[in-house]
Short mmCIF file of C-alpha atoms and ligand atoms in Angstrom, two decimals:
data_model
loop_
_atom_site.label_atom_id
_atom_site.label_comp_id
_atom_site.label_asym_id
_atom_site.label_seq_id
_atom_site.Cartn_x
_atom_site.Cartn_y
_atom_site.Cartn_z
CA UNK A 1 -16.01 7.40 53.08
CA UNK A 2 -19.85 7.45 53.39
CA UNK A 3 -21.65 6.74 49.75
CA UNK A 4 -22.66 10.84 49.41
CA UNK A 5 -25.92 9.39 46.85
CA UNK A 6 -27.06 7.61 49.93
CA UNK A 7 -29.42 10.23 50.21
CA UNK A 8 -30.66 10.34 46.64
CA UNK A 9 -30.93 6.41 46.55
CA UNK A 10 -33.12 6.53 50.26
CA UNK A 11 -34.99 9.53 50.00
CA UNK A 12 -37.36 8.71 53.22
CA UNK A 13 -36.52 8.22 56.30
CA UNK A 14 -38.09 5.48 58.26
CA UNK A 15 -37.84 5.02 62.14
CA UNK A 16 -38.29 1.87 63.99
CA UNK A 17 -42.16 1.04 64.79
CA UNK A 18 -43.92 2.04 67.94
CA UNK A 19 -45.75 -1.33 69.32
CA UNK A 20 -49.21 -0.68 68.92
CA UNK A 21 -51.21 1.43 71.37
CA UNK A 22 -53.84 -0.88 73.11
CA UNK A 23 -51.07 -3.18 73.49
CA UNK A 24 -47.94 -1.85 75.23
CA UNK A 25 -50.23 0.31 77.78
CA UNK A 26 -51.51 -2.86 78.86
CA UNK A 27 -47.29 -3.46 80.02
CA UNK A 28 -44.81 -1.08 81.25
CA UNK A 29 -42.19 -2.44 78.08
CA UNK A 30 -40.21 0.09 76.08
CA UNK A 31 -42.39 1.34 73.23
CA UNK A 32 -40.04 0.54 69.89
CA UNK A 33 -39.29 -2.12 68.30
CA UNK A 34 -36.28 -3.12 66.48
CA UNK A 35 -35.88 -1.89 63.19
CA UNK A 36 -34.70 -4.58 60.75
CA UNK A 37 -30.69 -4.22 60.58
CA UNK A 38 -31.19 -3.93 56.35
CA UNK A 39 -33.44 -0.72 56.77
CA UNK A 40 -31.18 0.14 59.63
CA UNK A 41 -28.20 0.35 57.14
CA UNK A 42 -30.27 1.80 54.36
CA UNK A 43 -31.14 4.50 56.62
CA UNK A 44 -27.71 5.10 57.79
CA UNK A 45 -26.22 5.19 54.33
CA UNK A 46 -28.83 8.37 54.20
CA UNK A 47 -25.38 10.44 55.90
CA UNK A 48 -23.94 11.52 52.93
CA UNK A 49 -20.78 12.64 55.11
CA UNK A 50 -21.61 16.27 54.06
CA UNK A 51 -17.87 17.80 55.17
CA UNK A 52 -19.04 20.07 57.50
CA UNK A 53 -20.79 17.66 59.88
CA UNK A 54 -23.14 20.55 61.98
CA UNK A 55 -24.78 16.82 63.83
CA UNK A 56 -21.10 17.47 65.69
CA UNK A 57 -21.66 20.85 66.82
CA UNK A 58 -25.63 19.80 67.33
CA UNK A 59 -24.53 16.81 69.91
CA UNK A 60 -22.93 18.51 73.12
CA UNK A 61 -20.78 14.95 72.92
CA UNK A 62 -18.69 15.86 69.83
CA UNK A 63 -20.31 12.78 68.78
CA UNK A 64 -18.24 11.86 65.47
CA UNK A 65 -21.97 10.93 63.58
CA UNK A 66 -20.67 10.16 59.73
CA UNK A 67 -17.62 7.45 60.64
CA UNK A 68 -20.37 5.66 63.00
CA UNK A 69 -23.42 6.38 59.75
CA UNK A 70 -21.52 5.08 57.64
CA UNK A 71 -19.94 2.33 59.27
CA UNK A 72 -23.70 0.63 60.39
CA UNK A 73 -24.48 1.13 56.49
CA UNK A 74 -21.33 -1.50 56.34
CA UNK A 75 -22.55 -3.45 58.97
CA UNK A 76 -18.64 -2.80 60.40
CA UNK A 77 -20.32 -2.23 63.92
CA UNK A 78 -16.71 -3.17 66.02
CA UNK A 79 -15.33 -0.41 64.73
CA UNK A 80 -18.96 1.37 64.94
CA UNK A 81 -18.93 1.05 68.84
CA UNK A 82 -14.86 1.67 68.95
CA UNK A 83 -16.16 5.31 67.29
CA UNK A 84 -19.23 5.66 69.55
CA UNK A 85 -18.11 4.88 72.92
CA UNK A 86 -14.83 7.23 72.15
CA UNK A 87 -16.97 10.29 72.56
CA UNK A 88 -20.25 8.79 74.12
CA UNK A 89 -19.95 6.11 77.49
CA UNK A 90 -23.58 5.62 77.72
CA UNK A 91 -24.80 5.34 73.72
CA UNK A 92 -27.93 2.98 74.86
CA UNK A 93 -28.84 5.86 77.18
CA UNK A 94 -28.90 8.21 74.66
CA UNK A 95 -30.13 5.95 71.89
CA UNK A 96 -32.72 5.89 73.71
CA UNK A 97 -33.92 9.10 75.94
CA UNK A 98 -31.97 11.68 74.10
CA UNK A 99 -34.34 14.17 71.95
CA UNK A 100 -31.29 14.15 69.29
CA UNK A 101 -29.89 17.20 68.71
CA UNK A 102 -27.80 16.21 66.20
CA UNK A 103 -30.72 15.55 63.57
CA UNK A 104 -32.16 19.36 64.34
CA UNK A 105 -29.13 20.20 62.55
CA UNK A 106 -28.13 17.50 60.55
CA UNK A 107 -27.43 19.00 56.85
CA UNK A 108 -29.84 17.06 55.23
CA UNK A 109 -32.95 18.52 56.81
CA UNK A 110 -32.51 21.20 54.47
CA UNK A 111 -33.53 19.52 52.04
CA UNK A 112 -35.10 16.19 52.98
CA UNK A 113 -36.27 14.51 56.42
CA UNK A 114 -32.95 14.56 58.66
CA UNK A 115 -30.71 10.88 59.22
CA UNK A 116 -32.33 8.64 61.61
CA UNK A 117 -29.18 9.67 63.80
CA UNK A 118 -30.35 8.63 67.07
CA UNK A 119 -31.59 4.83 65.48
CA UNK A 120 -27.87 4.20 64.51
CA UNK A 121 -26.06 5.04 67.78
CA UNK A 122 -29.23 2.35 69.43
CA UNK A 123 -28.24 -0.03 67.30
CA UNK A 124 -24.42 0.18 67.12
CA UNK A 125 -24.36 -0.26 70.91
CA UNK A 126 -27.03 -2.71 70.80
CA UNK A 127 -24.80 -4.78 68.76
CA UNK A 128 -21.88 -4.42 70.50
CA UNK A 129 -23.99 -5.55 73.81
CA UNK A 130 -25.68 -8.31 71.90
CA UNK A 131 -21.53 -9.48 70.33
CA UNK A 132 -20.36 -9.24 73.93
CA UNK A 133 -17.84 -6.84 73.14
CA UNK A 134 -19.06 -3.96 75.93
CA UNK A 135 -16.44 -5.73 78.61
CA UNK A 136 -14.89 -3.86 81.25
CA UNK A 137 -11.86 -1.47 80.82
CA UNK A 138 -10.06 -1.79 83.80
CA UNK A 139 -7.09 0.72 84.62
CA UNK A 140 -4.11 -1.25 84.01
CA UNK A 141 -2.13 0.90 87.28
CA UNK A 142 -3.69 2.95 90.36
CA UNK A 143 -2.96 6.10 90.26
CA UNK A 144 -3.18 6.06 94.46
CA UNK A 145 -5.75 9.27 94.32
CA UNK A 146 -8.94 9.26 95.52
CA UNK A 147 -12.50 10.80 94.11
CA UNK A 148 -16.24 11.08 95.81
CA UNK A 149 -18.88 11.37 92.84
CA UNK A 150 -22.57 12.17 94.85
CA UNK A 151 -25.15 11.37 92.76
CA UNK A 152 -25.12 8.41 90.32
CA UNK A 153 -27.86 9.78 87.31
CA UNK A 154 -25.97 10.61 84.18
CA UNK A 155 -23.47 13.03 85.06
CA UNK A 156 -22.14 11.20 88.03
CA UNK A 157 -22.19 7.78 86.06
CA UNK A 158 -20.11 9.20 82.85
CA UNK A 159 -17.28 11.23 85.52
CA UNK A 160 -16.85 7.76 87.50
CA UNK A 161 -16.11 5.66 84.60
CA UNK A 162 -13.96 7.75 83.12
CA UNK A 163 -11.60 9.08 86.41
CA UNK A 164 -12.06 5.15 87.42
CA UNK A 165 -10.37 4.33 83.67
CA UNK A 166 -8.31 6.69 84.39
CA UNK A 167 -7.08 5.12 87.37
CA UNK A 168 -8.27 6.59 90.54
CA UNK A 169 -10.46 4.75 93.27
CA UNK A 170 -13.54 6.28 92.72
CA UNK A 171 -17.07 5.73 95.39
CA UNK A 172 -19.94 6.53 94.11
CA UNK A 173 -21.89 7.87 96.83
CA UNK A 174 -26.26 7.87 96.30
CA UNK A 175 -28.59 8.44 98.77
CA UNK A 176 -31.71 5.88 96.86
CA UNK A 177 -31.01 3.09 97.33
CA UNK A 178 -29.91 1.92 93.32
CA UNK A 179 -27.67 4.21 91.30
CA UNK A 180 -29.51 5.79 88.17
CA UNK A 181 -30.73 8.90 89.35
CA UNK A 182 -33.81 10.36 86.88
CA UNK A 183 -32.69 7.68 85.00
CA UNK A 184 -33.91 5.04 87.34
CA UNK A 185 -36.60 6.48 89.42
CA UNK A 186 -37.54 8.95 87.29
CA UNK A 187 -37.55 7.85 83.72
CA UNK A 188 -40.56 5.19 83.37
CA UNK A 189 -39.63 1.33 81.69
CA UNK A 190 -41.33 1.73 78.57
CA UNK A 191 -38.82 5.23 77.76
CA UNK A 192 -35.78 3.10 78.86
CA UNK A 193 -36.43 -0.19 80.75
CA UNK A 194 -34.04 -0.45 84.02
CA UNK A 195 -32.00 -3.59 82.42
CA UNK A 196 -30.15 -1.25 80.50
CA UNK A 197 -28.79 0.82 83.43
CA UNK A 198 -27.71 -1.89 85.16
CA UNK A 199 -26.37 -4.49 82.62
CA UNK A 200 -24.19 -0.55 82.33
CA UNK A 201 -23.62 -0.91 86.02
CA UNK A 202 -21.85 -4.09 86.08
CA UNK A 203 -19.45 -3.25 83.38
CA UNK A 204 -18.57 0.02 85.83
CA UNK A 205 -18.34 -2.59 88.95
CA UNK A 206 -15.91 -4.83 86.83
CA UNK A 207 -13.93 -1.90 86.18
CA UNK A 208 -13.39 -0.73 90.01
CA UNK A 209 -16.08 1.82 90.45
CA UNK A 210 -17.50 1.42 93.58
CA UNK A 211 -21.34 2.10 94.46
CA UNK A 212 -22.55 3.61 98.04
CA UNK A 213 -26.16 3.62 97.65
CA UNK A 214 -28.62 4.11 100.41
CA UNK A 215 -26.18 6.71 101.48
CA UNK A 216 -27.39 10.74 101.86
CA UNK A 217 -24.10 13.00 101.46
CA UNK A 218 -24.98 15.96 104.52
CA UNK A 219 -26.88 13.37 106.65
CA UNK A 220 -25.23 9.96 106.80
CA UNK A 221 -21.85 11.42 106.01
CA UNK A 222 -21.09 15.16 105.90
CA UNK A 223 -18.94 16.77 102.90
CA UNK A 224 -16.59 17.89 105.70
CA UNK A 225 -15.78 14.32 106.23
CA UNK A 226 -15.93 13.46 102.34
CA UNK A 227 -13.85 16.11 101.60
CA UNK A 228 -10.76 14.67 104.39
CA UNK A 229 -11.23 11.15 103.33
CA UNK A 230 -11.24 11.28 99.42
CA UNK A 231 -8.55 13.97 97.03
CA UNK A 232 -11.68 15.16 95.61
CA UNK A 233 -15.15 15.98 95.69
CA UNK A 234 -17.94 15.80 91.97
CA UNK A 235 -21.20 16.72 93.23
CA UNK A 236 -23.20 14.80 90.63
CA UNK A 237 -26.53 15.88 92.40
CA UNK A 238 -28.85 16.86 89.89
CA UNK A 239 -31.74 19.52 89.95
CA UNK A 240 -34.24 18.31 92.61
CA UNK A 241 -36.27 20.91 94.16
CA UNK A 242 -39.54 21.35 91.87
CA UNK A 243 -41.65 24.29 91.09
CA UNK A 244 -45.25 24.48 92.97
CA UNK A 245 -48.19 25.48 92.38
CA UNK A 246 -48.84 29.12 93.25
CA UNK A 247 -52.70 29.42 92.99
CA UNK A 248 -55.32 29.52 95.68
CA UNK A 249 -55.10 25.36 97.13
CA UNK A 250 -52.05 24.32 94.42
CA UNK A 251 -51.00 22.60 97.87
CA UNK A 252 -54.27 20.24 98.54
CA UNK A 253 -53.96 16.77 99.39
CA UNK A 254 -54.34 14.92 95.67
CA UNK A 255 -52.21 17.75 94.35
CA UNK A 256 -48.62 15.84 93.81
CA UNK A 257 -45.56 16.35 92.69
CA UNK A 258 -44.55 14.51 89.67
CA UNK A 259 -41.53 13.16 91.82
CA UNK A 260 -43.42 12.04 94.34
CA UNK A 261 -45.60 9.82 91.74
CA UNK A 262 -43.38 8.76 89.02
CA UNK A 263 -40.31 7.01 91.29
CA UNK A 264 -43.29 4.60 93.19
CA UNK A 265 -44.58 4.36 89.67
CA UNK A 266 -41.57 2.65 87.94
CA UNK A 267 -40.95 0.59 91.05
CA UNK A 268 -43.79 -1.10 90.87
CA UNK A 269 -43.64 -1.57 87.34
CA UNK A 270 -40.50 -3.52 88.12
CA UNK A 271 -42.37 -5.84 90.83
CA UNK A 272 -42.22 -4.11 94.16
CA UNK A 273 -44.37 -3.31 96.71
CA UNK A 274 -44.96 0.23 97.81
CA UNK A 275 -47.25 1.23 100.35
CA UNK A 276 -49.68 3.47 99.74
CA UNK A 277 -48.32 4.63 96.13
CA UNK A 278 -50.34 7.87 94.41
CA UNK A 279 -52.64 5.93 91.54
CA UNK A 280 -54.12 7.48 88.66
CA UNK A 281 -56.76 4.41 88.43
CA UNK A 282 -60.24 5.80 87.83
CA UNK A 283 -59.43 9.17 88.79
CA UNK A 284 -60.05 12.18 86.75
CA UNK A 285 -56.25 12.92 86.15
CA UNK A 286 -54.91 16.99 85.48
CA UNK A 287 -51.08 16.88 84.57
CA UNK A 288 -49.51 20.50 84.90
CA UNK A 289 -46.30 21.29 82.32
CA UNK A 290 -45.94 19.36 78.71
CA UNK A 291 -42.06 18.46 78.81
CA UNK A 292 -40.57 15.24 79.57
CA UNK A 293 -42.14 14.75 82.64
CA UNK A 294 -45.10 15.78 81.93
CA UNK A 295 -45.20 13.37 79.44
CA UNK A 296 -44.05 10.33 81.79
CA UNK A 297 -46.57 11.33 84.23
CA UNK A 298 -49.04 10.98 80.71
CA UNK A 299 -47.79 7.22 80.22
CA UNK A 300 -48.14 5.90 83.79
CA UNK A 301 -51.52 7.48 84.50
CA UNK A 302 -52.67 5.70 81.05
CA UNK A 303 -50.91 1.77 82.50
CA UNK A 304 -52.51 2.70 85.72
CA UNK A 305 -55.96 2.86 84.35
CA UNK A 306 -57.14 6.87 84.62
CA UNK A 307 -60.50 7.91 84.06
CA UNK A 308 -59.36 10.51 82.09
CA UNK A 309 -56.36 12.93 81.68
CA UNK A 310 -55.93 16.08 80.63
CA UNK A 311 -52.20 18.12 80.34
CA UNK A 312 -52.32 21.43 80.43
CA UNK A 313 -49.67 24.09 78.68
CA UNK A 314 -49.91 27.77 79.01
CA UNK A 315 -47.78 27.49 75.28
CA UNK A 316 -49.90 27.82 72.63
CA UNK A 317 -51.32 25.22 70.09
CA UNK A 318 -47.98 24.05 68.19
CA UNK A 319 -47.54 26.61 65.16
CA UNK A 320 -49.83 29.36 66.84
CA UNK A 321 -47.78 32.15 67.83
CA UNK A 322 -44.62 31.28 66.70
CA UNK A 323 -42.19 33.50 65.23
CA UNK A 324 -39.84 32.10 62.14
CA UNK A 325 -36.86 32.69 64.43
CA UNK A 326 -38.58 29.74 66.92
CA UNK A 327 -40.35 27.29 65.20
CA UNK A 328 -42.30 24.84 66.62
CA UNK A 329 -41.26 21.68 67.23
CA UNK A 330 -37.27 22.51 67.20
CA UNK A 331 -38.26 26.18 69.73
CA UNK A 332 -38.59 25.35 73.26
CA UNK A 333 -37.46 22.15 74.20
CA UNK A 334 -39.71 21.70 76.61
CA UNK A 335 -42.51 21.01 74.54
CA UNK A 336 -42.19 17.68 73.15
CA UNK A 337 -44.57 15.81 71.52
CA UNK A 338 -43.69 12.22 72.80
CA UNK A 339 -44.62 8.60 72.33
CA UNK A 340 -47.32 9.03 75.63
CA UNK A 341 -49.27 11.76 73.73
CA UNK A 342 -50.32 9.00 71.13
CA UNK A 343 -51.55 6.92 73.89
CA UNK A 344 -54.31 8.94 75.04
CA UNK A 345 -55.07 11.93 77.28
CA UNK A 346 -56.05 15.77 75.95
CA UNK A 347 -53.89 18.29 75.64
CA UNK A 348 -54.72 21.73 76.22
CA UNK A 349 -52.57 24.53 75.59
CA UNK A 350 -52.88 28.46 76.35
CA UNK A 351 -54.34 27.44 79.19
CA UNK A 352 -53.61 28.85 83.44
CA UNK A 353 -54.40 27.27 86.78
CA UNK A 354 -56.31 29.81 88.65
CA UNK A 355 -57.86 27.60 91.46
CA UNK A 356 -57.08 24.27 92.68
CA UNK A 357 -60.89 23.11 94.45
CA UNK A 358 -62.01 21.42 97.44
CA UNK A 359 -64.33 18.83 97.90
CA UNK A 360 -66.14 18.33 101.43
CA UNK A 361 -63.00 16.67 103.00
CA UNK A 362 -59.94 18.83 101.69
CA UNK A 363 -59.50 16.84 98.88
CA UNK A 364 -58.56 17.82 95.23
CA UNK A 365 -62.23 17.92 93.18
CA UNK A 366 -62.06 20.47 90.21
CA UNK A 367 -59.61 23.06 88.68
CA UNK A 368 -60.47 26.45 87.96
CA UNK A 369 -58.81 27.31 84.52
CA UNK A 370 -58.81 30.53 82.03
CA UNK A 371 -57.61 30.82 78.89
CA UNK A 372 -54.29 32.99 78.01
CA UNK A 373 -52.81 34.77 75.44
CA UNK A 374 -49.06 35.52 74.47
CA UNK A 375 -48.74 39.74 75.38
CA UNK A 376 -46.00 41.27 73.35
CA UNK A 377 -43.11 41.86 75.76
CA UNK A 378 -43.49 37.32 76.24
CA UNK A 379 -45.40 36.90 78.57
CA UNK A 380 -48.59 35.85 79.10
CA UNK A 381 -52.33 37.28 80.13
CA UNK A 382 -55.95 36.10 81.08
CA UNK A 383 -58.56 36.27 78.45
CA UNK A 384 -62.05 37.31 79.91
CA UNK A 385 -64.78 34.78 79.96
CA UNK A 386 -62.61 31.79 79.52
CA UNK A 387 -62.97 30.96 83.23
CA UNK A 388 -64.19 27.43 83.24
CA UNK A 389 -63.84 23.97 85.70
CA UNK A 390 -62.40 20.30 84.92
CA UNK A 391 -63.22 17.75 87.46
CA UNK A 392 -59.63 16.37 89.33
CA UNK A 393 -59.08 13.60 92.03
CA UNK A 394 -55.02 13.98 91.22
CA UNK A 395 -53.47 16.71 89.87
CA UNK A 396 -49.73 16.13 88.83
CA UNK A 397 -47.50 18.64 89.26
CA UNK A 398 -44.71 18.59 86.39
CA UNK A 399 -43.42 22.36 85.60
CA UNK A 400 -39.77 21.76 86.00
CA UNK A 401 -37.41 22.26 88.57
CA UNK A 402 -35.77 25.49 89.99
CA UNK A 403 -32.01 24.01 90.73
CA UNK A 404 -30.36 21.73 93.67
CA UNK A 405 -31.33 21.73 97.29
CA UNK A 406 -29.87 24.52 99.42
CA UNK A 407 -29.80 22.71 102.69
CA UNK A 408 -27.24 19.53 103.21
CA UNK A 409 -23.80 19.37 101.38
CA UNK A 410 -24.34 22.58 99.95
CA UNK A 411 -25.20 24.33 103.37
CA UNK A 412 -22.34 22.30 105.13
CA UNK A 413 -20.04 22.78 102.95
CA UNK A 414 -20.89 26.97 102.22
CA UNK A 415 -21.10 26.43 98.75
CA UNK A 416 -21.74 29.51 96.19
CA UNK A 417 -25.10 29.41 94.11
CA UNK A 418 -24.73 31.44 90.68
CA UNK A 419 -28.10 33.75 90.01
CA UNK A 420 -30.15 30.81 88.74
CA UNK A 421 -29.72 28.93 92.17
CA UNK A 422 -27.53 26.17 91.25
CA UNK A 423 -23.81 25.26 92.37
CA UNK A 424 -21.44 27.67 91.60
CA UNK A 425 -18.11 27.21 89.20
CA UNK A 426 -15.70 28.28 87.44
CA UNK A 427 -14.64 27.49 83.95
CA UNK A 428 -13.50 24.09 85.28
CA UNK A 429 -15.93 22.59 87.08
CA UNK A 430 -14.56 24.21 90.58
CA UNK A 431 -16.82 25.39 93.10
CA UNK A 432 -15.83 28.03 95.63
CA UNK A 433 -14.45 24.95 97.71
CA UNK A 434 -10.47 23.65 96.81
CA UNK A 435 -10.74 20.39 95.98
CA UNK A 436 -15.13 20.37 94.98
CA UNK A 437 -16.76 20.30 91.23
CA UNK A 438 -19.88 20.26 90.64
CA UNK A 439 -21.38 18.73 87.06
CA UNK A 440 -24.82 17.90 85.66
CA UNK A 441 -28.04 19.66 86.22
CA UNK A 442 -26.38 20.72 89.84
CA UNK A 443 -24.47 23.15 88.09
CA UNK A 444 -26.23 24.00 84.95
CA UNK A 445 -30.15 23.61 86.07
CA UNK A 446 -32.68 20.80 84.28
CA UNK A 447 -31.41 20.02 81.57
CA UNK A 448 -30.73 17.06 79.27
CA UNK A 449 -29.04 13.28 79.94
CA UNK A 450 -26.59 13.99 77.24
CA UNK A 451 -25.81 17.36 78.36
CA UNK A 452 -24.88 15.41 81.70
CA UNK A 453 -22.82 12.92 80.17
CA UNK A 454 -20.83 15.98 78.05
CA UNK A 455 -20.10 17.92 81.84
CA UNK A 456 -19.81 14.93 83.73
CA UNK A 457 -16.92 13.61 81.10
CA UNK A 458 -15.37 17.19 80.93
CA UNK A 459 -15.60 17.74 84.77
CA UNK A 460 -13.33 13.97 85.20
CA UNK A 461 -10.81 15.57 82.73
CA UNK A 462 -10.99 19.02 85.08
CA UNK A 463 -11.14 16.37 88.60
CA UNK A 464 -7.90 14.38 86.56
CA UNK A 465 -5.75 16.80 85.60
CA UNK A 466 -6.28 19.15 89.36
CA UNK A 467 -5.61 15.67 90.96
CA UNK A 468 -2.35 14.92 88.75
CA UNK A 469 -1.04 18.30 87.29
CA UNK A 470 -2.35 17.00 83.77
CA UNK A 471 -5.23 15.30 81.64
CA UNK A 472 -5.57 13.41 78.17
CA UNK A 473 -8.95 12.85 79.22
CA UNK A 474 -11.55 14.60 76.72
CA UNK A 475 -13.83 17.89 77.85
CA UNK A 476 -16.46 18.01 75.61
CA UNK A 477 -18.24 21.05 76.83
CA UNK A 478 -17.49 24.27 79.69
CA UNK A 479 -19.38 24.93 82.43
CA UNK A 480 -22.32 27.27 81.35
P1 FAD B 501 -30.16 13.24 88.39
O1 FAD B 501 -30.35 12.39 87.25
O2 FAD B 501 -31.11 13.85 88.66
O3 FAD B 501 -28.77 12.56 89.39
C1 FAD B 501 -28.82 12.80 90.51
C2 FAD B 501 -28.41 12.32 91.59
O4 FAD B 501 -28.12 12.50 92.84
C3 FAD B 501 -29.99 11.22 92.30
O5 FAD B 501 -30.19 9.95 92.15
C4 FAD B 501 -30.21 11.76 93.60
O6 FAD B 501 -30.31 10.95 94.17
C5 FAD B 501 -28.70 11.82 94.04
N1 FAD B 501 -28.29 12.78 94.93
C6 FAD B 501 -28.99 14.15 95.29
N2 FAD B 501 -28.19 14.33 96.66
C7 FAD B 501 -27.46 13.42 97.17
C8 FAD B 501 -26.86 13.62 98.02
N3 FAD B 501 -26.94 14.29 98.74
N4 FAD B 501 -26.12 12.39 98.87
C9 FAD B 501 -26.25 11.45 97.86
N5 FAD B 501 -27.24 11.70 96.60
C10 FAD B 501 -27.74 12.82 96.20
N6 FAD B 501 -33.46 13.98 79.57
C11 FAD B 501 -33.17 13.75 78.79
O7 FAD B 501 -32.30 13.81 77.96
N7 FAD B 501 -34.44 13.03 77.89
C12 FAD B 501 -35.45 12.42 78.86
O8 FAD B 501 -36.49 11.58 78.20
C13 FAD B 501 -36.05 13.02 79.76
N8 FAD B 501 -36.68 12.38 80.14
C14 FAD B 501 -36.78 13.28 82.46
C15 FAD B 501 -38.39 12.39 82.69
C16 FAD B 501 -38.15 13.24 83.81
C17 FAD B 501 -39.17 12.68 84.74
C18 FAD B 501 -37.42 14.25 84.27
C19 FAD B 501 -37.54 14.86 86.04
C20 FAD B 501 -35.99 14.71 84.07
C21 FAD B 501 -35.96 14.45 82.59
N9 FAD B 501 -34.91 14.14 82.20
C22 FAD B 501 -34.51 13.82 80.06
C23 FAD B 501 -33.59 15.30 82.08
C24 FAD B 501 -32.63 14.16 83.02
O9 FAD B 501 -32.95 13.05 83.21
C25 FAD B 501 -31.71 15.00 83.78
O10 FAD B 501 -31.41 16.28 82.76
C26 FAD B 501 -30.97 14.00 84.21
O11 FAD B 501 -31.06 12.69 84.62
C27 FAD B 501 -29.67 14.68 85.10
O12 FAD B 501 -28.60 13.96 85.51
P2 FAD B 501 -27.35 14.59 86.50
O13 FAD B 501 -26.70 12.92 86.98
O14 FAD B 501 -27.46 15.32 87.02
O15 FAD B 501 -28.87 14.33 87.86
#
């Protein structure tokens, strides 16, 4: 039972400190310092167990938030992690990376700032790792059924762990050299150190999940071969097709997709050598797009020693032109303030790119911009007389992703796509091909880690039921 008056004694929401900017931009380590345990517990005590925990609904995983908030308050970490793992395979990922829709839904937010749910989640799992209680959960018996999971991002990993623990023999195929999906090669170390990913992968390997990295399905092995070899196949291949810059000069040398820039930086941050790395060092950098990807480019370019960085956002400045139904900063989610934004760079709002200009060698030298305003119809129109040029030797495109790749396995298996070009599925995550399922960004479109985990868990239940006729695994979300 939570302390129903806790929020009256601890009124102020306290988050852990971020390391000082001048210190943290000299390295790639995570930005946040650990919060003092007593303070974290006091913060957990602000959860009043309000009776109708909207936070459950806010969280796609249906996390049992008031339960583990109270266990953290009392320091009962072993029970806390048991309740947390009941709904989330990877709280160490969401505790670091989730934009925490649960906190937006927290009832305390009506009169005070919401409970620091994400921090309590993170601390609960970190206490468990420290105490050595995150151990492999090896299934008691094997079903004899086999599953191929294609893609090792959060959706693929969550499904693989659920299915392995249910006794199926699971192989995860990944075209990259190491598993993790965007959590390894997209998201930088300063948001989540890769050792966090690796210790979870160790647990999964010990449980029996097999990883086949460096294997591109559709090229190194066909979709049909996988179908013949396995009883079920799950596509968790992500939404990897990036949006381009459809203006004159949008394909010049020096205009680079974020996901061509970030992976190399991540490798180098971990001590690897990368030939012909795209670097921001000593360059005027322009980042187009203001979501997570743009923020990650910003933090990376700062750490590489860019001369100047300008982040362009077509959306108006926070607070401007927003209706009460869509208040800043909770809407839209793609336009958030990240730790990187306090590290440097300029943010330019309500601005669109008209042209990318080249130097004599054909390389990008500048961008021609124009200010825009919202139209009644919800679009944007240019404001006359506001055109200007800014210097740029590196332009990073972070304007979102259009969906999964159409060629390769999608083509081979003749998978149908929906009207948003995502892989189509029914209410059980099943595609038009028998025994082939899809979860995560590949089916949902560009989204969030918490949704990928939730879909991975739900698809695992659907696959388990397909293989055995029934399932006791949880299904937190239905496909949309
Ligand atoms: P992915 O993580 O994309 O994984 C798909 C995997 O499939 C990849 O490893 C890919 O190599 C593999 N694959 C694809 N095709 C094949 C094939 N044919 N054969 C074998 N393997 C294949 N979300 C948050 O909640 N918080 C954040 O802070 C955040 N930051 C982000 C930063 C960046 C730069 C980006 C791009 C996204 C970010 N997101 C964030 C979104 C989040 O990372 C994704 O929603 C999530 O990773 C999707 O998970 P997934 O498992 O569906 O796919």
